[in-house]
Tab-separated table of C-alpha atoms and ligand atoms in Angstrom:
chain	number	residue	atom	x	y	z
A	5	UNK	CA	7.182	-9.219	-11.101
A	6	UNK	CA	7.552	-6.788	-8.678
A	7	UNK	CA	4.973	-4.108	-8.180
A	8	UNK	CA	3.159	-1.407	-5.912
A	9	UNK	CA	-0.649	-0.983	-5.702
A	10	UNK	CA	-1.388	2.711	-5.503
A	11	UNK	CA	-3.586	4.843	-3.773
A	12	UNK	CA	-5.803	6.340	-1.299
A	13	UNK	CA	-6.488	4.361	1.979
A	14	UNK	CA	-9.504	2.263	1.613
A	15	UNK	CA	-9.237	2.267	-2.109
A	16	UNK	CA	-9.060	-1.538	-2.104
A	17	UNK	CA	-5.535	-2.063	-2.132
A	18	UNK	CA	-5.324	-5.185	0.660
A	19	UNK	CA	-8.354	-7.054	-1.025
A	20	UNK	CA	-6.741	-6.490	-4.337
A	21	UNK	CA	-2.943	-8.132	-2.976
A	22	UNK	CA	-4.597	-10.676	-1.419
A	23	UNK	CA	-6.043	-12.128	-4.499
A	24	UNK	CA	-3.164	-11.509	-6.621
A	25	UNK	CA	-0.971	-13.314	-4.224
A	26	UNK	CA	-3.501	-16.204	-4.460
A	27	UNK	CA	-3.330	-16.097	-8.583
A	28	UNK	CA	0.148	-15.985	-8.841
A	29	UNK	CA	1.956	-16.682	-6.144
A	30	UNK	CA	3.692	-13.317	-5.331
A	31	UNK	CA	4.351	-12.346	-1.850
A	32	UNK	CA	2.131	-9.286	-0.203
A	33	UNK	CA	4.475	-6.848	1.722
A	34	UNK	CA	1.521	-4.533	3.705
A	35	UNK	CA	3.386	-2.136	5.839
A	36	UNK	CA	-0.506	-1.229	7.503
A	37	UNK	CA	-0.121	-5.495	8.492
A	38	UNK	CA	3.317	-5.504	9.717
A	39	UNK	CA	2.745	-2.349	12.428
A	40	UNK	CA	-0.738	-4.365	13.370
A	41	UNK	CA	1.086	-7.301	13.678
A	42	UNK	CA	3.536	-5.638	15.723
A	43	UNK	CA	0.687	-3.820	17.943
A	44	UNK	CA	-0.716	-7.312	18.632
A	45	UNK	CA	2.013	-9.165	19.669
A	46	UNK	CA	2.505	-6.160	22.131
A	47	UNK	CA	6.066	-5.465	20.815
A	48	UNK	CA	8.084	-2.272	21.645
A	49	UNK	CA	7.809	-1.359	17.978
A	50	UNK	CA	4.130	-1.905	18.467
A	51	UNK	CA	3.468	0.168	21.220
A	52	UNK	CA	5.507	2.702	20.005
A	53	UNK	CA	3.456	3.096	17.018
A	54	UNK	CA	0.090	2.764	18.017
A	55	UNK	CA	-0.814	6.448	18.870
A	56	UNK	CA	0.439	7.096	15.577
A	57	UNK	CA	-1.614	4.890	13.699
A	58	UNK	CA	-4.874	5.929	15.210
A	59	UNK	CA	-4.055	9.535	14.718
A	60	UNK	CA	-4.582	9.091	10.850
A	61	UNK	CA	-0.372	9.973	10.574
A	62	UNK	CA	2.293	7.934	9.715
A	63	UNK	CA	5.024	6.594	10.923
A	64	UNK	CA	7.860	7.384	10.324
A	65	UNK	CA	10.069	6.242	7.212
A	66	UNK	CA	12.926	4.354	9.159
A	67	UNK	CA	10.763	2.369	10.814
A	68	UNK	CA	8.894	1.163	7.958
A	69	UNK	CA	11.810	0.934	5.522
A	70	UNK	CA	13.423	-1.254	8.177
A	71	UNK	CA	10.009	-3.591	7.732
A	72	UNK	CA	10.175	-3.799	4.366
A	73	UNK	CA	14.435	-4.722	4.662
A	74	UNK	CA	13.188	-7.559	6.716
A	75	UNK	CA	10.611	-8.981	5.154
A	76	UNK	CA	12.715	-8.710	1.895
A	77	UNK	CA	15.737	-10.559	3.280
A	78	UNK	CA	13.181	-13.464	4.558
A	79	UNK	CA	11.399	-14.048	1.168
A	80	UNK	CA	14.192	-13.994	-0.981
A	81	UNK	CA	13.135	-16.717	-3.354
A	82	UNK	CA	9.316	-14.718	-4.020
A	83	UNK	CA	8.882	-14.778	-7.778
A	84	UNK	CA	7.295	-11.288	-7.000
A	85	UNK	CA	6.701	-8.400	-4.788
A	86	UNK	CA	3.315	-6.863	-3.645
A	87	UNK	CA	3.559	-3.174	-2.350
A	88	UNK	CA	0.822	-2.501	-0.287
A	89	UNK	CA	0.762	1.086	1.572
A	90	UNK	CA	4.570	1.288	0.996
A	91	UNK	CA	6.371	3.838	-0.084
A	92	UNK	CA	4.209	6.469	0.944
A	93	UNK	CA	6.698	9.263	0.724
A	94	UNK	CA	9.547	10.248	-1.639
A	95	UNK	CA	12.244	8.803	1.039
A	96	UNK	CA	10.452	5.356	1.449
A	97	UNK	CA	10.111	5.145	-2.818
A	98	UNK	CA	14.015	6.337	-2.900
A	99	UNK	CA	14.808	3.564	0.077
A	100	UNK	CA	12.678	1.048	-1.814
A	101	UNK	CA	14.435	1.273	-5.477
A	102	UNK	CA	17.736	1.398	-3.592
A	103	UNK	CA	16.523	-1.859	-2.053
A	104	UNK	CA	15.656	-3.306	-5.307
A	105	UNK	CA	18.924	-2.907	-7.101
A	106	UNK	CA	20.607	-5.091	-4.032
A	107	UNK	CA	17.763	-7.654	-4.133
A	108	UNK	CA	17.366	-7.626	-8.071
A	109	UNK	CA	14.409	-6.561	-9.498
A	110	UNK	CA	13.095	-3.318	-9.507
A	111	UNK	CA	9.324	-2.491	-9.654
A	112	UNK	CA	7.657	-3.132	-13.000
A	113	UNK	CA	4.299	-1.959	-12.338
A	114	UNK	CA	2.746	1.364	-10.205
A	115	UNK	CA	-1.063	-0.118	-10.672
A	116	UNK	CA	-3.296	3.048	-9.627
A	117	UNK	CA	-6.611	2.267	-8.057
A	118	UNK	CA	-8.405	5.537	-9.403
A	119	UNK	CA	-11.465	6.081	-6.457
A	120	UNK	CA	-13.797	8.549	-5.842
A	121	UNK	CA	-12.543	10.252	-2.592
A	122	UNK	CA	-16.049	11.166	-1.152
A	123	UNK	CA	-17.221	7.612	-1.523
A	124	UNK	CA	-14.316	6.390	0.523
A	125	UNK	CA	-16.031	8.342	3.287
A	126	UNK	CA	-18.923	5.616	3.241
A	127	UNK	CA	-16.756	2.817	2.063
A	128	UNK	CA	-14.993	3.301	5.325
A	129	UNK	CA	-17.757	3.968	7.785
A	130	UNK	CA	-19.121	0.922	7.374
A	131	UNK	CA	-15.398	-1.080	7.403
A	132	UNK	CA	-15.585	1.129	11.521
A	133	UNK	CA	-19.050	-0.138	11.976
A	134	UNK	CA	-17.921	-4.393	10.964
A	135	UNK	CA	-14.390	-4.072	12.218
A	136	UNK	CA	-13.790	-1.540	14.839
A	137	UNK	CA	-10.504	-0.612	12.945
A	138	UNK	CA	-9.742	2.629	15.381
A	139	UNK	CA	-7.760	4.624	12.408
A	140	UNK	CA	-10.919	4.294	10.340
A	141	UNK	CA	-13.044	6.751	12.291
A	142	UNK	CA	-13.864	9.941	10.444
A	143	UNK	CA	-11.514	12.469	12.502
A	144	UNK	CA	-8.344	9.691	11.706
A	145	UNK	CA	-9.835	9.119	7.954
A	146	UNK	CA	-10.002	12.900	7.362
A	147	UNK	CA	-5.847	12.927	8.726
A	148	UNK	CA	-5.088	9.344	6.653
A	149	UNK	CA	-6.629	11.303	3.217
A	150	UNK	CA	-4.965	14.349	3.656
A	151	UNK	CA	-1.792	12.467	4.112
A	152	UNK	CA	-2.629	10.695	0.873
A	153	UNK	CA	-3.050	13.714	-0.780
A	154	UNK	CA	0.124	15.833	0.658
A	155	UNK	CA	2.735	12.724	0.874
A	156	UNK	CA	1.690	10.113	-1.237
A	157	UNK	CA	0.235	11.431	-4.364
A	158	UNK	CA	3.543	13.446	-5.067
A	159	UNK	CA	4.738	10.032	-5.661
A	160	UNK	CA	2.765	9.288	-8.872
A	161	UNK	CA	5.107	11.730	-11.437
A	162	UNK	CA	7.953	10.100	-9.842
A	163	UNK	CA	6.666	6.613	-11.591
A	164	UNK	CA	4.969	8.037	-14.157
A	165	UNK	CA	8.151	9.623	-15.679
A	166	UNK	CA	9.519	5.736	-15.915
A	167	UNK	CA	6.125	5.263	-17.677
A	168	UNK	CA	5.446	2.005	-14.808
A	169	UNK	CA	1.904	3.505	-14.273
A	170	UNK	CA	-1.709	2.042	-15.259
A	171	UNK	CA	-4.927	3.412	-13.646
A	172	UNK	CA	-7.489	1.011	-13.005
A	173	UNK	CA	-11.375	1.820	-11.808
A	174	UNK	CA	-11.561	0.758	-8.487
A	175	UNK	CA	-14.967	1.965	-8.005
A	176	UNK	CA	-15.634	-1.147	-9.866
A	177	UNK	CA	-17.024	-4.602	-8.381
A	178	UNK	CA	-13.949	-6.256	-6.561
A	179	UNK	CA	-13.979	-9.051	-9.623
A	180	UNK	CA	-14.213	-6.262	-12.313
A	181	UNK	CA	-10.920	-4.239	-10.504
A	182	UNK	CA	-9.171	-7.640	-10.227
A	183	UNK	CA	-9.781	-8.430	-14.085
A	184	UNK	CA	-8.295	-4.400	-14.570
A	185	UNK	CA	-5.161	-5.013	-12.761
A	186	UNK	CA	-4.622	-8.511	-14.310
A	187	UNK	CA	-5.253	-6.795	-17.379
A	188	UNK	CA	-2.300	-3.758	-16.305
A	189	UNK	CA	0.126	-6.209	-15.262
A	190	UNK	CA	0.000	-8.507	-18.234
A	191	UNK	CA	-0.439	-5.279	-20.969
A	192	UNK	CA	3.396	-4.613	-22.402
B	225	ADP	P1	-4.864	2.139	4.667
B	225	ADP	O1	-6.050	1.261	4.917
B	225	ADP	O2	-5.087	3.567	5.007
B	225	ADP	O3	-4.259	1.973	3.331
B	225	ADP	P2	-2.722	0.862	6.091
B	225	ADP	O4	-3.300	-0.359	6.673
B	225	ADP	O5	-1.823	0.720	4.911
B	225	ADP	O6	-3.869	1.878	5.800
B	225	ADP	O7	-1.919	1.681	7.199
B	225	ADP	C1	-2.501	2.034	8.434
B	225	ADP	C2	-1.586	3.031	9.167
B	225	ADP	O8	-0.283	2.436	9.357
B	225	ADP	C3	-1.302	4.331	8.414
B	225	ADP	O9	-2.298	5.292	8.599
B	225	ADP	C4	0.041	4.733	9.071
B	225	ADP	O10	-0.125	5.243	10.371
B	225	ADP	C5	0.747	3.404	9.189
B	225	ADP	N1	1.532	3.081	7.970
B	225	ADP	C6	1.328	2.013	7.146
B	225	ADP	N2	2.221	2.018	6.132
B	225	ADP	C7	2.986	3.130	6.302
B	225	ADP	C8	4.061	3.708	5.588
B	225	ADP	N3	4.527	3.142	4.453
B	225	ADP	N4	4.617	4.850	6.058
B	225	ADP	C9	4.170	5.412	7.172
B	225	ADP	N5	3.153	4.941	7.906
B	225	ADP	C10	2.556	3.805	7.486
């Protein structure tokens, strides 16, 4: 099955793919990995990105629908597709089902991580105090919600009106959200 989790940074998304790819074997595509991945190994793509990223802003959608083309074409025997921080905008959802249909399957499931915005403030000061992640300071958080809320969210009617979309409480414990989404993914 191929599906996107959905919503705000922080939210829990990453934790969330990670386990489902453990349970059942589908493959996590995190556009927020790739560009770190491509940061670290000090590419051109990397460095080109970086001021970006720590701005709060996104890239832009070429260079993350090209990531996702990639990483498609090398896993082509997944038995499933996590979206994780992809699409964020209208022309990386429109790139994305126009991927599909040449790969095969389209998305099944938009699972919604419904949060409480003001308590991703916290959630996220302490990730910058363990991690040092530079986008997660509270000038580049402030940029990365907005951008949620003006690029992102638009998304949600765009799903919704294909009825592919299940809110699940992600203010939960991580085990309790994990049971939610198990529960939206295996609910007709
Ligand atoms: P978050 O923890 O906010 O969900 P990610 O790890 O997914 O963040 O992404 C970190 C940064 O990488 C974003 O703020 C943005 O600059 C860039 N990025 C990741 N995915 C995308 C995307 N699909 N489109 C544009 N920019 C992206």
């Amino acid at each position: 099955m191929n599906l996107i989790l959905f919503g705000p940074p922080a939210a829990g998304k990453g934790t969330q793919a990670k386990r489902l790819t453990a349970e059942r074997g589908y493959v996590q595509l995190s556009t927020g990995d790739m560009l770190r991945a491509a940061r670290k190994s000090g590419s051109e793509l990397g460095n080109k990105v970086a001021a970006i990223m720590d701005s709060g802003s996104l890239v832009s959608d070429d260079i993350v629908i090209a990531l996702i083309e990639d990483a498609l074409a090398q896993n082509k025997s997944a038995s499933g597709f996590i979206f994780d921080g992809f699409p964020r905008t209208v022309a990386q959802a429109e790139a994305l089902d126009a991927m599909l249909a040449r790969h095969g399957k389209p998305i099944e499931r938009v699972v919604l991580l419904e949060v409480d915005a003001g308590k991703l403030l916290d959630r996220v000061a302490k990730r910058f105090a363990e991690e040092g992640r530079a986008d997660d300071n509270p000038v580049s958080f402030k940029v990365r919600l907005d951008k949620y809320f003006a690029e992102t969210a638009p998304l949600l009617p765009y799903y919704e009106k294909q009825g592919k979309v299940r809110g699940v409480d992600g203010m939960a414990n991580i085990e309790d959200v994990a049971k939610s989404i198990s529960a939206a993914l295996d609910a007709r």
